[in-house]
PDB file of C-alpha atoms and ligand atoms in Angstrom:
ATOM      1  CA  UNK A  14     -68.152 -12.644 150.718  1.00 85.00           C
ATOM      2  CA  UNK A  15     -64.939 -10.991 149.596  1.00 98.00           C
ATOM      3  CA  UNK A  16     -63.286  -8.771 152.186  1.00 98.00           C
ATOM      4  CA  UNK A  17     -62.616  -5.308 150.733  1.00 98.00           C
ATOM      5  CA  UNK A  18     -59.037  -4.102 150.423  1.00 98.00           C
ATOM      6  CA  UNK A  19     -57.981  -0.466 150.402  1.00 98.00           C
ATOM      7  CA  UNK A  20     -54.309  -0.116 149.527  1.00 98.00           C
ATOM      8  CA  UNK A  21     -52.239   3.055 149.354  1.00 98.00           C
ATOM      9  CA  UNK A  22     -49.411   3.176 146.836  1.00 98.00           C
ATOM     10  CA  UNK A  23     -47.173   5.993 147.987  1.00 98.00           C
ATOM     11  CA  UNK A  24     -44.994   5.795 144.850  1.00 98.00           C
ATOM     12  CA  UNK A  25     -41.850   7.941 145.073  1.00 98.00           C
ATOM     13  CA  UNK A  26     -43.015  10.067 148.001  1.00 98.00           C
ATOM     14  CA  UNK A  27     -42.440  10.276 151.777  1.00 98.00           C
ATOM     15  CA  UNK A  28     -39.077  10.236 153.470  1.00 98.00           C
ATOM     16  CA  UNK A  29     -38.927   8.611 156.893  1.00 98.00           C
ATOM     17  CA  UNK A  30     -40.271  11.427 159.065  1.00 98.00           C
ATOM     18  CA  UNK A  31     -43.076  12.193 156.588  1.00 98.00           C
ATOM     19  CA  UNK A  32     -43.914   8.504 156.341  1.00 98.00           C
ATOM     20  CA  UNK A  33     -44.123   8.153 160.113  1.00 98.00           C
ATOM     21  CA  UNK A  34     -46.277  11.299 160.373  1.00 98.00           C
ATOM     22  CA  UNK A  35     -48.644   9.858 157.778  1.00 98.00           C
ATOM     23  CA  UNK A  36     -49.133   6.507 159.513  1.00 98.00           C
ATOM     24  CA  UNK A  37     -49.385   8.139 162.937  1.00 98.00           C
ATOM     25  CA  UNK A  38     -52.139  10.347 161.547  1.00 98.00           C
ATOM     26  CA  UNK A  39     -53.823   7.485 159.742  1.00 98.00           C
ATOM     27  CA  UNK A  40     -53.792   4.728 162.381  1.00 98.00           C
ATOM     28  CA  UNK A  41     -56.260   6.354 164.833  1.00 98.00           C
ATOM     29  CA  UNK A  42     -58.651   7.272 161.996  1.00 98.00           C
ATOM     30  CA  UNK A  43     -58.989   3.658 160.847  1.00 98.00           C
ATOM     31  CA  UNK A  44     -58.475   1.863 164.167  1.00 97.00           C
ATOM     32  CA  UNK A  45     -62.139   1.040 164.614  1.00 95.00           C
ATOM     33  CA  UNK A  46     -62.624  -0.065 161.013  1.00 95.00           C
ATOM     34  CA  UNK A  47     -63.303  -3.778 160.872  1.00 93.00           C
ATOM     35  CA  UNK A  48     -63.990  -5.759 157.736  1.00 94.00           C
ATOM     36  CA  UNK A  49     -61.552  -3.907 155.487  1.00 98.00           C
ATOM     37  CA  UNK A  50     -57.956  -4.912 154.794  1.00 98.00           C
ATOM     38  CA  UNK A  51     -55.811  -1.794 154.924  1.00 98.00           C
ATOM     39  CA  UNK A  52     -52.398  -1.719 153.237  1.00 98.00           C
ATOM     40  CA  UNK A  53     -49.776   0.991 152.726  1.00 98.00           C
ATOM     41  CA  UNK A  54     -46.872   0.725 150.275  1.00 99.00           C
ATOM     42  CA  UNK A  55     -43.992   3.095 151.047  1.00 98.00           C
ATOM     43  CA  UNK A  56     -40.597   3.243 149.320  1.00 98.00           C
ATOM     44  CA  UNK A  57     -38.085   0.526 150.227  1.00 98.00           C
ATOM     45  CA  UNK A  58     -35.891   2.721 152.438  1.00 98.00           C
ATOM     46  CA  UNK A  59     -38.659   3.452 154.948  1.00 98.00           C
ATOM     47  CA  UNK A  60     -40.251  -0.001 155.133  1.00 98.00           C
ATOM     48  CA  UNK A  61     -38.737  -0.974 158.481  1.00 98.00           C
ATOM     49  CA  UNK A  62     -39.404   2.476 159.954  1.00 98.00           C
ATOM     50  CA  UNK A  63     -43.025   2.361 158.833  1.00 98.00           C
ATOM     51  CA  UNK A  64     -43.341  -1.214 160.105  1.00 98.00           C
ATOM     52  CA  UNK A  65     -42.357  -0.024 163.587  1.00 98.00           C
ATOM     53  CA  UNK A  66     -44.792   2.884 163.387  1.00 98.00           C
ATOM     54  CA  UNK A  67     -47.575   0.464 162.406  1.00 98.00           C
ATOM     55  CA  UNK A  68     -47.060  -1.762 165.470  1.00 97.00           C
ATOM     56  CA  UNK A  69     -50.383  -2.478 167.149  1.00 96.00           C
ATOM     57  CA  UNK A  70     -52.387  -1.060 164.229  1.00 97.00           C
ATOM     58  CA  UNK A  71     -54.653  -2.849 161.743  1.00 97.00           C
ATOM     59  CA  UNK A  72     -52.622  -1.588 158.774  1.00 98.00           C
ATOM     60  CA  UNK A  73     -50.459  -3.949 156.712  1.00 98.00           C
ATOM     61  CA  UNK A  74     -47.263  -3.180 154.852  1.00 98.00           C
ATOM     62  CA  UNK A  75     -46.496  -3.669 151.165  1.00 99.00           C
ATOM     63  CA  UNK A  76     -43.509  -2.931 148.960  1.00 99.00           C
ATOM     64  CA  UNK A  77     -43.947  -1.414 145.501  1.00 98.00           C
ATOM     65  CA  UNK A  78     -41.902  -3.979 143.558  1.00 98.00           C
ATOM     66  CA  UNK A  79     -39.427  -6.829 144.031  1.00 98.00           C
ATOM     67  CA  UNK A  80     -36.936  -8.889 142.052  1.00 98.00           C
ATOM     68  CA  UNK A  81     -37.459 -12.570 141.188  1.00 98.00           C
ATOM     69  CA  UNK A  82     -34.203 -13.954 142.562  1.00 98.00           C
ATOM     70  CA  UNK A  83     -33.823 -14.418 146.295  1.00 98.00           C
ATOM     71  CA  UNK A  84     -30.145 -13.426 146.403  1.00 98.00           C
ATOM     72  CA  UNK A  85     -27.074 -13.120 144.214  1.00 98.00           C
ATOM     73  CA  UNK A  86     -25.048 -10.657 142.197  1.00 98.00           C
ATOM     74  CA  UNK A  87     -27.946  -8.382 141.231  1.00 98.00           C
ATOM     75  CA  UNK A  88     -26.871  -4.887 142.180  1.00 98.00           C
ATOM     76  CA  UNK A  89     -29.703  -2.604 143.171  1.00 98.00           C
ATOM     77  CA  UNK A  90     -32.429  -5.233 143.463  1.00 98.00           C
ATOM     78  CA  UNK A  91     -34.516  -6.281 146.471  1.00 98.00           C
ATOM     79  CA  UNK A  92     -35.757  -9.839 146.922  1.00 98.00           C
ATOM     80  CA  UNK A  93     -39.145 -10.986 148.192  1.00 98.00           C
ATOM     81  CA  UNK A  94     -37.547 -12.692 151.201  1.00 98.00           C
ATOM     82  CA  UNK A  95     -35.891  -9.397 152.135  1.00 98.00           C
ATOM     83  CA  UNK A  96     -39.236  -7.633 151.937  1.00 98.00           C
ATOM     84  CA  UNK A  97     -40.795 -10.245 154.204  1.00 98.00           C
ATOM     85  CA  UNK A  98     -37.839  -9.784 156.537  1.00 98.00           C
ATOM     86  CA  UNK A  99     -38.516  -6.017 156.578  1.00 98.00           C
ATOM     87  CA  UNK A 100     -42.084  -6.694 157.717  1.00 98.00           C
ATOM     88  CA  UNK A 101     -44.014  -6.708 154.447  1.00 98.00           C
ATOM     89  CA  UNK A 102     -47.001  -8.982 154.045  1.00 98.00           C
ATOM     90  CA  UNK A 103     -47.713  -7.792 150.483  1.00 99.00           C
ATOM     91  CA  UNK A 104     -45.917  -6.578 147.379  1.00 99.00           C
ATOM     92  CA  UNK A 105     -47.223  -4.647 144.380  1.00 99.00           C
ATOM     93  CA  UNK A 106     -46.109  -6.260 141.113  1.00 98.00           C
ATOM     94  CA  UNK A 107     -46.579  -5.031 137.553  1.00 98.00           C
ATOM     95  CA  UNK A 108     -47.674  -1.487 138.270  1.00 98.00           C
ATOM     96  CA  UNK A 109     -48.165   0.369 134.986  1.00 98.00           C
ATOM     97  CA  UNK A 110     -45.423   2.850 135.901  1.00 97.00           C
ATOM     98  CA  UNK A 111     -42.987  -0.060 136.112  1.00 98.00           C
ATOM     99  CA  UNK A 112     -44.275  -1.419 132.805  1.00 97.00           C
ATOM    100  CA  UNK A 113     -44.073   2.037 131.205  1.00 96.00           C
ATOM    101  CA  UNK A 114     -40.754   3.373 132.544  1.00 97.00           C
ATOM    102  CA  UNK A 115     -38.760   0.365 133.749  1.00 97.00           C
ATOM    103  CA  UNK A 116     -39.243  -2.297 131.118  1.00 97.00           C
ATOM    104  CA  UNK A 117     -41.567  -4.547 133.110  1.00 98.00           C
ATOM    105  CA  UNK A 118     -43.216  -7.155 130.885  1.00 98.00           C
ATOM    106  CA  UNK A 119     -45.836  -9.827 131.459  1.00 98.00           C
ATOM    107  CA  UNK A 120     -42.973 -12.352 131.589  1.00 98.00           C
ATOM    108  CA  UNK A 121     -41.027 -10.494 134.299  1.00 98.00           C
ATOM    109  CA  UNK A 122     -44.253  -9.864 136.197  1.00 98.00           C
ATOM    110  CA  UNK A 123     -44.900 -13.607 136.149  1.00 98.00           C
ATOM    111  CA  UNK A 124     -41.425 -14.422 137.493  1.00 98.00           C
ATOM    112  CA  UNK A 125     -41.781 -11.815 140.234  1.00 98.00           C
ATOM    113  CA  UNK A 126     -45.206 -13.095 141.258  1.00 98.00           C
ATOM    114  CA  UNK A 127     -43.897 -16.642 141.610  1.00 98.00           C
ATOM    115  CA  UNK A 128     -40.909 -15.485 143.659  1.00 98.00           C
ATOM    116  CA  UNK A 129     -43.102 -13.344 145.911  1.00 98.00           C
ATOM    117  CA  UNK A 130     -45.494 -16.231 146.573  1.00 98.00           C
ATOM    118  CA  UNK A 131     -42.555 -18.492 147.394  1.00 98.00           C
ATOM    119  CA  UNK A 132     -41.484 -15.942 150.007  1.00 98.00           C
ATOM    120  CA  UNK A 133     -45.058 -16.065 151.379  1.00 98.00           C
ATOM    121  CA  UNK A 134     -45.911 -12.544 150.343  1.00 98.00           C
ATOM    122  CA  UNK A 135     -49.368 -11.741 149.028  1.00 98.00           C
ATOM    123  CA  UNK A 136     -49.304 -10.006 145.669  1.00 99.00           C
ATOM    124  CA  UNK A 137     -51.116  -6.927 144.406  1.00 99.00           C
ATOM    125  CA  UNK A 138     -50.968  -7.789 140.712  1.00 99.00           C
ATOM    126  CA  UNK A 139     -51.568  -4.717 138.519  1.00 98.00           C
ATOM    127  CA  UNK A 140     -52.991  -4.711 135.027  1.00 98.00           C
ATOM    128  CA  UNK A 141     -54.660  -2.144 132.808  1.00 98.00           C
ATOM    129  CA  UNK A 142     -54.876  -0.728 129.317  1.00 97.00           C
ATOM    130  CA  UNK A 143     -53.480   2.553 127.986  1.00 96.00           C
ATOM    131  CA  UNK A 144     -55.669   5.238 126.435  1.00 94.00           C
ATOM    132  CA  UNK A 145     -54.556   4.259 122.919  1.00 94.00           C
ATOM    133  CA  UNK A 146     -55.452   0.642 123.633  1.00 96.00           C
ATOM    134  CA  UNK A 147     -58.881   1.623 124.949  1.00 95.00           C
ATOM    135  CA  UNK A 148     -59.546   3.923 122.003  1.00 93.00           C
ATOM    136  CA  UNK A 149     -58.608   1.200 119.548  1.00 96.00           C
ATOM    137  CA  UNK A 150     -60.940  -1.195 121.383  1.00 97.00           C
ATOM    138  CA  UNK A 151     -58.108  -3.433 122.531  1.00 97.00           C
ATOM    139  CA  UNK A 152     -58.920  -3.235 126.252  1.00 97.00           C
ATOM    140  CA  UNK A 153     -60.137  -6.793 126.678  1.00 98.00           C
ATOM    141  CA  UNK A 154     -57.427  -8.253 124.482  1.00 98.00           C
ATOM    142  CA  UNK A 155     -54.768  -6.471 126.577  1.00 98.00           C
ATOM    143  CA  UNK A 156     -56.354  -7.541 129.860  1.00 98.00           C
ATOM    144  CA  UNK A 157     -56.564 -11.123 128.619  1.00 98.00           C
ATOM    145  CA  UNK A 158     -52.866 -11.195 127.773  1.00 98.00           C
ATOM    146  CA  UNK A 159     -51.805  -9.496 131.007  1.00 98.00           C
ATOM    147  CA  UNK A 160     -53.854 -11.869 133.171  1.00 98.00           C
ATOM    148  CA  UNK A 161     -53.054 -15.036 131.230  1.00 98.00           C
ATOM    149  CA  UNK A 162     -49.315 -14.390 131.018  1.00 98.00           C
ATOM    150  CA  UNK A 163     -48.968 -12.751 134.434  1.00 98.00           C
ATOM    151  CA  UNK A 164     -50.628 -15.680 136.207  1.00 98.00           C
ATOM    152  CA  UNK A 165     -49.200 -18.434 133.974  1.00 98.00           C
ATOM    153  CA  UNK A 166     -48.155 -21.570 135.819  1.00 98.00           C
ATOM    154  CA  UNK A 167     -49.833 -20.640 139.111  1.00 98.00           C
ATOM    155  CA  UNK A 168     -52.093 -23.062 140.940  1.00 98.00           C
ATOM    156  CA  UNK A 169     -55.572 -22.139 142.088  1.00 97.00           C
ATOM    157  CA  UNK A 170     -54.333 -22.416 145.681  1.00 97.00           C
ATOM    158  CA  UNK A 171     -51.735 -19.758 144.879  1.00 98.00           C
ATOM    159  CA  UNK A 172     -54.470 -17.508 143.490  1.00 98.00           C
ATOM    160  CA  UNK A 173     -55.691 -17.236 147.083  1.00 98.00           C
ATOM    161  CA  UNK A 174     -52.684 -14.983 147.729  1.00 98.00           C
ATOM    162  CA  UNK A 175     -53.203 -12.792 144.688  1.00 98.00           C
ATOM    163  CA  UNK A 176     -55.192  -9.571 144.656  1.00 98.00           C
ATOM    164  CA  UNK A 177     -55.729  -8.155 141.177  1.00 98.00           C
ATOM    165  CA  UNK A 178     -55.648  -4.389 140.696  1.00 98.00           C
ATOM    166  CA  UNK A 179     -57.301  -3.173 137.510  1.00 98.00           C
ATOM    167  CA  UNK A 180     -55.841   0.242 136.809  1.00 97.00           C
ATOM    168  CA  UNK A 181     -56.599   1.807 133.442  1.00 97.00           C
ATOM    169  CA  UNK A 182     -53.398   3.719 132.671  1.00 95.00           C
ATOM    170  CA  UNK A 183     -55.368   6.721 131.396  1.00 94.00           C
ATOM    171  CA  UNK A 184     -56.997   7.076 134.817  1.00 94.00           C
ATOM    172  CA  UNK A 185     -53.823   7.012 136.910  1.00 92.00           C
ATOM    173  CA  UNK A 186     -52.860  10.386 138.317  1.00 89.00           C
ATOM    174  CA  UNK A 187     -54.976  12.150 135.712  1.00 90.00           C
ATOM    175  CA  UNK A 188     -58.059  12.906 137.788  1.00 86.00           C
ATOM    176  CA  UNK A 189     -59.985  10.942 135.130  1.00 86.00           C
ATOM    177  CA  UNK A 190     -61.635   7.989 136.860  1.00 87.00           C
ATOM    178  CA  UNK A 191     -63.226   5.237 134.852  1.00 90.00           C
ATOM    179  CA  UNK A 192     -66.983   5.447 135.232  1.00 95.00           C
ATOM    180  CA  UNK A 193     -68.482   2.947 137.643  1.00 96.00           C
ATOM    181  CA  UNK A 194     -69.835   1.067 134.621  1.00 96.00           C
ATOM    182  CA  UNK A 195     -66.497   1.017 132.755  1.00 96.00           C
ATOM    183  CA  UNK A 196     -64.756  -0.284 135.862  1.00 97.00           C
ATOM    184  CA  UNK A 197     -67.435  -2.899 136.553  1.00 97.00           C
ATOM    185  CA  UNK A 198     -67.301  -4.082 132.933  1.00 97.00           C
ATOM    186  CA  UNK A 199     -63.531  -4.631 133.134  1.00 98.00           C
ATOM    187  CA  UNK A 200     -63.785  -6.315 136.532  1.00 98.00           C
ATOM    188  CA  UNK A 201     -66.465  -8.702 135.292  1.00 98.00           C
ATOM    189  CA  UNK A 202     -64.275  -9.553 132.323  1.00 98.00           C
ATOM    190  CA  UNK A 203     -61.298 -10.258 134.608  1.00 98.00           C
ATOM    191  CA  UNK A 204     -63.345 -12.409 136.979  1.00 98.00           C
ATOM    192  CA  UNK A 205     -64.746 -14.458 134.082  1.00 98.00           C
ATOM    193  CA  UNK A 206     -61.252 -14.887 132.723  1.00 98.00           C
ATOM    194  CA  UNK A 207     -60.019 -16.179 136.096  1.00 98.00           C
ATOM    195  CA  UNK A 208     -62.912 -18.670 136.022  1.00 98.00           C
ATOM    196  CA  UNK A 209     -61.868 -19.767 132.551  1.00 98.00           C
ATOM    197  CA  UNK A 210     -58.166 -20.072 133.438  1.00 98.00           C
ATOM    198  CA  UNK A 211     -58.670 -21.574 136.912  1.00 98.00           C
ATOM    199  CA  UNK A 212     -62.195 -22.311 138.129  1.00 98.00           C
ATOM    200  CA  UNK A 213     -65.369 -20.671 139.407  1.00 98.00           C
ATOM    201  CA  UNK A 214     -64.661 -20.847 143.160  1.00 98.00           C
ATOM    202  CA  UNK A 215     -61.243 -19.244 142.542  1.00 98.00           C
ATOM    203  CA  UNK A 216     -62.854 -16.498 140.456  1.00 98.00           C
ATOM    204  CA  UNK A 217     -65.558 -15.908 143.065  1.00 98.00           C
ATOM    205  CA  UNK A 218     -62.983 -15.598 145.834  1.00 98.00           C
ATOM    206  CA  UNK A 219     -60.354 -13.390 144.192  1.00 98.00           C
ATOM    207  CA  UNK A 220     -60.376  -9.720 145.134  1.00 98.00           C
ATOM    208  CA  UNK A 221     -60.222  -7.308 142.199  1.00 98.00           C
ATOM    209  CA  UNK A 222     -59.378  -3.723 143.121  1.00 98.00           C
ATOM    210  CA  UNK A 223     -59.926  -0.676 140.972  1.00 97.00           C
ATOM    211  CA  UNK A 224     -57.180   1.953 140.709  1.00 97.00           C
ATOM    212  CA  UNK A 225     -56.903   5.291 138.959  1.00 96.00           C
ATOM    213  CA  UNK A 226     -57.837   8.619 140.552  1.00 95.00           C
ATOM    214  CA  UNK A 227     -59.843   7.027 143.365  1.00 97.00           C
ATOM    215  CA  UNK A 228     -60.913   9.756 145.800  1.00 96.00           C
ATOM    216  CA  UNK A 229     -63.338  10.098 148.700  1.00 97.00           C
ATOM    217  CA  UNK A 230     -65.825  11.589 146.188  1.00 96.00           C
ATOM    218  CA  UNK A 231     -65.945   8.556 143.892  1.00 96.00           C
ATOM    219  CA  UNK A 232     -65.224   5.575 146.181  1.00 97.00           C
ATOM    220  CA  UNK A 233     -68.832   4.823 147.097  1.00 97.00           C
ATOM    221  CA  UNK A 234     -70.012   4.476 143.504  1.00 97.00           C
ATOM    222  CA  UNK A 235     -67.093   2.211 142.679  1.00 97.00           C
ATOM    223  CA  UNK A 236     -67.534   0.047 145.776  1.00 97.00           C
ATOM    224  CA  UNK A 237     -71.234  -0.367 144.983  1.00 97.00           C
ATOM    225  CA  UNK A 238     -70.291  -2.364 141.865  1.00 97.00           C
ATOM    226  CA  UNK A 239     -70.588  -6.095 142.429  1.00 97.00           C
ATOM    227  CA  UNK A 240     -67.173  -6.995 141.067  1.00 98.00           C
ATOM    228  CA  UNK A 241     -65.172  -4.166 142.640  1.00 98.00           C
ATOM    229  CA  UNK A 242     -63.623  -5.333 145.903  1.00 98.00           C
ATOM    230  CA  UNK A 243     -61.543  -2.338 146.862  1.00 98.00           C
ATOM    231  CA  UNK A 244     -59.110   0.235 145.580  1.00 98.00           C
ATOM    232  CA  UNK A 245     -55.427   0.775 144.917  1.00 98.00           C
ATOM    233  CA  UNK A 246     -54.889   4.452 145.552  1.00 98.00           C
ATOM    234  CA  UNK A 247     -52.000   6.757 144.688  1.00 98.00           C
ATOM    235  CA  UNK A 248     -52.521  10.480 145.226  1.00 97.00           C
ATOM    236  CA  UNK A 249     -55.329  10.239 147.774  1.00 98.00           C
ATOM    237  CA  UNK A 250     -53.279   7.841 149.924  1.00 98.00           C
ATOM    238  CA  UNK A 251     -50.668  10.504 150.697  1.00 98.00           C
ATOM    239  CA  UNK A 252     -52.816  12.304 153.255  1.00 98.00           C
ATOM    240  CA  UNK A 253     -54.217  10.640 156.373  1.00 98.00           C
ATOM    241  CA  UNK A 254     -57.674  12.183 156.134  1.00 98.00           C
ATOM    242  CA  UNK A 255     -58.328  11.343 152.482  1.00 98.00           C
ATOM    243  CA  UNK A 256     -56.955   7.801 152.799  1.00 98.00           C
ATOM    244  CA  UNK A 257     -58.979   7.245 155.994  1.00 98.00           C
ATOM    245  CA  UNK A 258     -62.092   8.459 154.159  1.00 98.00           C
ATOM    246  CA  UNK A 259     -61.450   5.792 151.523  1.00 98.00           C
ATOM    247  CA  UNK A 260     -60.883   3.068 154.123  1.00 98.00           C
ATOM    248  CA  UNK A 261     -64.084   4.171 155.838  1.00 97.00           C
ATOM    249  CA  UNK A 262     -66.107   4.201 152.592  1.00 96.00           C
ATOM    250  CA  UNK A 263     -68.807   2.090 154.195  1.00 91.00           C
ATOM    251  CA  UNK A 264     -69.454   4.452 157.123  1.00 84.00           C
TER     252      UNK A 264
HETATM  253  P1  PGA B  12     -53.751   7.554 141.508  1.00 86.74           P
HETATM  254  O1  PGA B  12     -52.732   6.317 141.356  1.00 86.74           O
HETATM  255  O2  PGA B  12     -54.730   7.179 142.591  1.00 86.74           O
HETATM  256  O3  PGA B  12     -52.883   8.722 141.903  1.00 86.74           O
HETATM  257  O4  PGA B  12     -54.408   7.754 140.190  1.00 86.74           O
HETATM  258  C1  PGA B  12     -53.191   4.986 141.402  1.00 86.74           C
HETATM  259  C2  PGA B  12     -52.041   4.025 141.221  1.00 86.74           C
HETATM  260  O5  PGA B  12     -51.154   4.292 140.400  1.00 86.74           O
HETATM  261  O6  PGA B  12     -51.970   2.980 141.904  1.00 86.74           O
END
């Protein structure tokens, strides 16, 4: 049995007081929820503040990106060890917005994943095709490259600390969710690919989250799919009640 994960990617939102208000509102609403891993990913500057606000809760902390070097003359970067030091247990790597606007490639994603694992962070590894790629029937080819290159050189033991997030770019922030069937089809493909690249037990154990306009209205249908193990949520994670409704999808 794979434990579901519901992760909130706050993107470039929430200054410290807003961030604290959000987790203070959220924590009591999900306190009694067992059997779901709950993660929030604020901006770097509020990580330590949010960590303090999360004390005693069942909510874990993630960063939205990291660099691959641990320290050095790399102005403006943050290393995985520094994120762990700030209280993060997880880091998002390869989000499509980083690929689209900040030059992230499968090769840099791979370096970042390795560095994050070395710092004992778990990784939310994001992949997904654009609309043009889907329309030209390149979805599976793109996913194959992203998974193969992103996870290159990792051991199957290391895969235990990877959570994949399948996020079709055309569904992010657009209100256009993939249908349950489209999402399930992609997730099955990814799981089979992990079996091919690693082995069957690794593929059976890895959590694959769906992301892209996940809301309280569509979470149940997505979670009912056999290969969907949770959600990476942007917009609906910015309010305590909607994010709690997602965490409590099973209730
Ligand atoms: P969205 O974002 O839920 O606002 O579509 C998802 C994501 O980018 O992780």
